[in-house]
mmCIF file with all atom_site columns, C-alpha atoms in Angstrom:
data_model
loop_
_atom_site.group_PDB
_atom_site.id
_atom_site.type_symbol
_atom_site.label_atom_id
_atom_site.label_alt_id
_atom_site.label_comp_id
_atom_site.label_asym_id
_atom_site.label_entity_id
_atom_site.label_seq_id
_atom_site.pdbx_PDB_ins_code
_atom_site.Cartn_x
_atom_site.Cartn_y
_atom_site.Cartn_z
_atom_site.occupancy
_atom_site.B_iso_or_equiv
_atom_site.pdbx_formal_charge
_atom_site.auth_seq_id
_atom_site.auth_comp_id
_atom_site.auth_asym_id
_atom_site.auth_atom_id
_atom_site.pdbx_PDB_model_num
ATOM 1   C CA . MET C 1 1   ? -19.990 66.088 -120.605 1.00 79.00 ? 16  MET C CA 1
ATOM 2   C CA . SER C 1 2   ? -21.230 63.961 -123.466 1.00 89.00 ? 17  SER C CA 1
ATOM 3   C CA . SER C 1 3   ? -24.411 64.390 -125.469 1.00 89.00 ? 18  SER C CA 1
ATOM 4   C CA . GLU C 1 4   ? -25.583 61.070 -123.996 1.00 92.00 ? 19  GLU C CA 1
ATOM 5   C CA . ASP C 1 5   ? -25.285 62.574 -120.504 1.00 93.00 ? 20  ASP C CA 1
ATOM 6   C CA . LYS C 1 6   ? -27.342 65.580 -121.568 1.00 94.00 ? 21  LYS C CA 1
ATOM 7   C CA . THR C 1 7   ? -29.964 63.312 -123.151 1.00 94.00 ? 22  THR C CA 1
ATOM 8   C CA . LEU C 1 8   ? -30.273 61.130 -120.053 1.00 95.00 ? 23  LEU C CA 1
ATOM 9   C CA . ALA C 1 9   ? -30.539 64.213 -117.833 1.00 96.00 ? 24  ALA C CA 1
ATOM 10  C CA . LEU C 1 10  ? -33.233 65.578 -120.149 1.00 96.00 ? 25  LEU C CA 1
ATOM 11  C CA . LEU C 1 11  ? -35.113 62.258 -120.043 1.00 96.00 ? 26  LEU C CA 1
ATOM 12  C CA . SER C 1 12  ? -34.987 62.137 -116.246 1.00 97.00 ? 27  SER C CA 1
ATOM 13  C CA . HIS C 1 13  ? -37.021 65.347 -116.239 1.00 97.00 ? 28  HIS C CA 1
ATOM 14  C CA . ILE C 1 14  ? -39.354 64.851 -119.227 1.00 97.00 ? 29  ILE C CA 1
ATOM 15  C CA . LEU C 1 15  ? -40.263 61.233 -118.496 1.00 97.00 ? 30  LEU C CA 1
ATOM 16  C CA . SER C 1 16  ? -41.299 62.226 -114.981 1.00 96.00 ? 31  SER C CA 1
ATOM 17  C CA . LEU C 1 17  ? -44.308 63.968 -116.543 1.00 95.00 ? 32  LEU C CA 1
ATOM 18  C CA . PHE C 1 18  ? -45.556 60.563 -117.672 1.00 96.00 ? 33  PHE C CA 1
ATOM 19  C CA . VAL C 1 19  ? -44.278 58.046 -115.126 1.00 96.00 ? 34  VAL C CA 1
ATOM 20  C CA . GLY C 1 20  ? -43.651 60.174 -112.039 1.00 93.00 ? 35  GLY C CA 1
ATOM 21  C CA . PHE C 1 21  ? -40.696 59.243 -109.880 1.00 94.00 ? 36  PHE C CA 1
ATOM 22  C CA . ILE C 1 22  ? -40.005 55.919 -111.666 1.00 96.00 ? 37  ILE C CA 1
ATOM 23  C CA . ALA C 1 23  ? -37.905 57.301 -114.569 1.00 96.00 ? 38  ALA C CA 1
ATOM 24  C CA . PRO C 1 24  ? -35.624 59.539 -112.494 1.00 97.00 ? 39  PRO C CA 1
ATOM 25  C CA . LEU C 1 25  ? -35.194 56.748 -109.940 1.00 96.00 ? 40  LEU C CA 1
ATOM 26  C CA . VAL C 1 26  ? -34.139 54.217 -112.580 1.00 96.00 ? 41  VAL C CA 1
ATOM 27  C CA . ILE C 1 27  ? -31.812 56.692 -114.316 1.00 96.00 ? 42  ILE C CA 1
ATOM 28  C CA . TRP C 1 28  ? -30.263 57.716 -110.995 1.00 96.00 ? 43  TRP C CA 1
ATOM 29  C CA . LEU C 1 29  ? -29.703 54.109 -109.904 1.00 95.00 ? 44  LEU C CA 1
ATOM 30  C CA . ILE C 1 30  ? -28.081 53.201 -113.228 1.00 95.00 ? 45  ILE C CA 1
ATOM 31  C CA . LYS C 1 31  ? -25.907 56.304 -113.680 1.00 93.00 ? 46  LYS C CA 1
ATOM 32  C CA . LYS C 1 32  ? -25.087 57.403 -110.105 1.00 92.00 ? 47  LYS C CA 1
ATOM 33  C CA . ASP C 1 33  ? -21.576 55.948 -110.264 1.00 93.00 ? 48  ASP C CA 1
ATOM 34  C CA . GLN C 1 34  ? -20.925 56.748 -113.930 1.00 94.00 ? 49  GLN C CA 1
ATOM 35  C CA . SER C 1 35  ? -21.912 60.373 -114.524 1.00 92.00 ? 50  SER C CA 1
ATOM 36  C CA . GLN C 1 36  ? -22.102 62.996 -111.810 1.00 94.00 ? 51  GLN C CA 1
ATOM 37  C CA . TYR C 1 37  ? -24.155 65.333 -114.020 1.00 95.00 ? 52  TYR C CA 1
ATOM 38  C CA . VAL C 1 38  ? -26.789 62.720 -114.900 1.00 95.00 ? 53  VAL C CA 1
ATOM 39  C CA . ALA C 1 39  ? -26.906 61.492 -111.296 1.00 96.00 ? 54  ALA C CA 1
ATOM 40  C CA . GLU C 1 40  ? -27.432 65.015 -109.936 1.00 96.00 ? 55  GLU C CA 1
ATOM 41  C CA . GLN C 1 41  ? -30.163 65.856 -112.438 1.00 97.00 ? 56  GLN C CA 1
ATOM 42  C CA . ALA C 1 42  ? -31.955 62.529 -111.949 1.00 96.00 ? 57  ALA C CA 1
ATOM 43  C CA . LYS C 1 43  ? -31.731 62.946 -108.171 1.00 97.00 ? 58  LYS C CA 1
ATOM 44  C CA . GLU C 1 44  ? -33.120 66.462 -108.423 1.00 97.00 ? 59  GLU C CA 1
ATOM 45  C CA . SER C 1 45  ? -36.015 65.221 -110.559 1.00 97.00 ? 60  SER C CA 1
ATOM 46  C CA . LEU C 1 46  ? -36.618 62.323 -108.167 1.00 97.00 ? 61  LEU C CA 1
ATOM 47  C CA . ASN C 1 47  ? -36.753 64.642 -105.155 1.00 97.00 ? 62  ASN C CA 1
ATOM 48  C CA . PHE C 1 48  ? -39.157 66.951 -106.971 1.00 98.00 ? 63  PHE C CA 1
ATOM 49  C CA . GLN C 1 49  ? -41.470 64.082 -107.909 1.00 97.00 ? 64  GLN C CA 1
ATOM 50  C CA . ILE C 1 50  ? -41.522 62.772 -104.325 1.00 97.00 ? 65  ILE C CA 1
ATOM 51  C CA . SER C 1 51  ? -42.246 66.293 -103.083 1.00 97.00 ? 66  SER C CA 1
ATOM 52  C CA . LEU C 1 52  ? -45.057 66.590 -105.644 1.00 97.00 ? 67  LEU C CA 1
ATOM 53  C CA . LEU C 1 53  ? -46.666 63.416 -104.321 1.00 96.00 ? 68  LEU C CA 1
ATOM 54  C CA . ILE C 1 54  ? -46.801 64.994 -100.874 1.00 97.00 ? 69  ILE C CA 1
ATOM 55  C CA . TYR C 1 55  ? -48.138 68.295 -102.228 1.00 96.00 ? 70  TYR C CA 1
ATOM 56  C CA . TYR C 1 56  ? -50.823 66.509 -104.275 1.00 96.00 ? 71  TYR C CA 1
ATOM 57  C CA . PHE C 1 57  ? -51.879 64.509 -101.220 1.00 95.00 ? 72  PHE C CA 1
ATOM 58  C CA . VAL C 1 58  ? -52.202 67.669 -99.118  1.00 95.00 ? 73  VAL C CA 1
ATOM 59  C CA . ALA C 1 59  ? -54.120 69.437 -101.915 1.00 94.00 ? 74  ALA C CA 1
ATOM 60  C CA . TRP C 1 60  ? -56.415 66.411 -102.244 1.00 94.00 ? 75  TRP C CA 1
ATOM 61  C CA . ILE C 1 61  ? -57.175 66.553 -98.512  1.00 93.00 ? 76  ILE C CA 1
ATOM 62  C CA . LEU C 1 62  ? -57.868 70.272 -98.851  1.00 92.00 ? 77  LEU C CA 1
ATOM 63  C CA . THR C 1 63  ? -60.509 69.613 -101.524 1.00 90.00 ? 78  THR C CA 1
ATOM 64  C CA . PHE C 1 64  ? -62.836 68.988 -98.601  1.00 88.00 ? 79  PHE C CA 1
ATOM 65  C CA . LEU C 1 65  ? -62.319 72.664 -97.730  1.00 89.00 ? 80  LEU C CA 1
ATOM 66  C CA . VAL C 1 66  ? -62.736 73.680 -101.400 1.00 88.00 ? 81  VAL C CA 1
ATOM 67  C CA . ILE C 1 67  ? -59.288 75.320 -101.605 1.00 89.00 ? 82  ILE C CA 1
ATOM 68  C CA . GLY C 1 68  ? -57.879 72.046 -102.874 1.00 84.00 ? 83  GLY C CA 1
ATOM 69  C CA . LEU C 1 69  ? -60.018 72.433 -105.996 1.00 90.00 ? 84  LEU C CA 1
ATOM 70  C CA . ILE C 1 70  ? -57.890 75.462 -106.826 1.00 92.00 ? 85  ILE C CA 1
ATOM 71  C CA . LEU C 1 71  ? -54.610 74.002 -105.585 1.00 93.00 ? 86  LEU C CA 1
ATOM 72  C CA . LEU C 1 72  ? -54.737 70.763 -107.596 1.00 94.00 ? 87  LEU C CA 1
ATOM 73  C CA . PRO C 1 73  ? -54.800 72.345 -111.079 1.00 96.00 ? 88  PRO C CA 1
ATOM 74  C CA . ALA C 1 74  ? -52.400 75.113 -109.995 1.00 96.00 ? 89  ALA C CA 1
ATOM 75  C CA . LEU C 1 75  ? -49.969 72.498 -108.735 1.00 96.00 ? 90  LEU C CA 1
ATOM 76  C CA . TRP C 1 76  ? -50.230 70.573 -112.005 1.00 96.00 ? 91  TRP C CA 1
ATOM 77  C CA . VAL C 1 77  ? -49.543 73.701 -114.115 1.00 97.00 ? 92  VAL C CA 1
ATOM 78  C CA . PHE C 1 78  ? -46.615 74.640 -111.859 1.00 97.00 ? 93  PHE C CA 1
ATOM 79  C CA . SER C 1 79  ? -45.115 71.156 -112.131 1.00 97.00 ? 94  SER C CA 1
ATOM 80  C CA . VAL C 1 80  ? -45.366 71.054 -115.935 1.00 97.00 ? 95  VAL C CA 1
ATOM 81  C CA . ILE C 1 81  ? -43.719 74.480 -116.248 1.00 98.00 ? 96  ILE C CA 1
ATOM 82  C CA . VAL C 1 82  ? -40.785 73.719 -113.949 1.00 98.00 ? 97  VAL C CA 1
ATOM 83  C CA . VAL C 1 83  ? -40.219 70.266 -115.485 1.00 97.00 ? 98  VAL C CA 1
ATOM 84  C CA . ILE C 1 84  ? -40.012 71.857 -118.945 1.00 97.00 ? 99  ILE C CA 1
ATOM 85  C CA . LEU C 1 85  ? -37.595 74.493 -117.603 1.00 97.00 ? 100 LEU C CA 1
ATOM 86  C CA . ALA C 1 86  ? -35.487 71.747 -116.021 1.00 97.00 ? 101 ALA C CA 1
ATOM 87  C CA . ALA C 1 87  ? -35.447 69.769 -119.265 1.00 96.00 ? 102 ALA C CA 1
ATOM 88  C CA . VAL C 1 88  ? -34.296 72.797 -121.268 1.00 96.00 ? 103 VAL C CA 1
ATOM 89  C CA . LYS C 1 89  ? -31.511 73.510 -118.759 1.00 96.00 ? 104 LYS C CA 1
ATOM 90  C CA . ALA C 1 90  ? -30.475 69.838 -118.681 1.00 95.00 ? 105 ALA C CA 1
ATOM 91  C CA . ASN C 1 91  ? -30.305 69.702 -122.462 1.00 93.00 ? 106 ASN C CA 1
ATOM 92  C CA . SER C 1 92  ? -27.942 72.670 -122.471 1.00 94.00 ? 107 SER C CA 1
ATOM 93  C CA . GLY C 1 93  ? -25.734 71.091 -119.798 1.00 92.00 ? 108 GLY C CA 1
ATOM 94  C CA . GLU C 1 94  ? -26.737 73.405 -116.956 1.00 94.00 ? 109 GLU C CA 1
ATOM 95  C CA . MET C 1 95  ? -27.594 72.253 -113.444 1.00 94.00 ? 110 MET C CA 1
ATOM 96  C CA . TYR C 1 96  ? -31.199 72.907 -112.424 1.00 94.00 ? 111 TYR C CA 1
ATOM 97  C CA . ARG C 1 97  ? -32.650 73.036 -108.915 1.00 96.00 ? 112 ARG C CA 1
ATOM 98  C CA . TYR C 1 98  ? -36.415 72.702 -108.628 1.00 96.00 ? 113 TYR C CA 1
ATOM 99  C CA . PRO C 1 99  ? -38.147 75.250 -106.414 1.00 95.00 ? 114 PRO C CA 1
ATOM 100 C CA . LEU C 1 100 ? -40.162 74.048 -103.395 1.00 93.00 ? 115 LEU C CA 1
ATOM 101 C CA . THR C 1 101 ? -38.401 70.687 -103.362 1.00 95.00 ? 116 THR C CA 1
ATOM 102 C CA . ILE C 1 102 ? -37.727 68.659 -100.249 1.00 95.00 ? 117 ILE C CA 1
ATOM 103 C CA . ARG C 1 103 ? -34.372 66.948 -100.699 1.00 94.00 ? 118 ARG C CA 1
ATOM 104 C CA . PHE C 1 104 ? -35.139 63.380 -99.581  1.00 92.00 ? 119 PHE C CA 1
ATOM 105 C CA . VAL C 1 105 ? -32.381 61.738 -101.628 1.00 91.00 ? 120 VAL C CA 1
ATOM 106 C CA . LYS C 1 106 ? -29.022 63.318 -100.893 1.00 86.00 ? 121 LYS C CA 1
#
């Protein structure tokens, strides 16, 4: 595995903090036939970001019951922590699987 593969895998995780599912989607579409490692990491990040959208929507609905006011910031903190963990693992060449992720893209 090349350092470029590790960098692209890292970017698929880190950039998702700023642009959501767009970065991992683009990286996955470009590299899916060229690098299995980059494709797997980008796909994992993409699935996590799609799952997060669903979780944020549910938490937003639950703000009407007040519990969402607690869930929204907790979800944000959780997502930042696991994205950083994923980026560190990706940079070292290890596969990372996000917890609580629905695997939409197989």
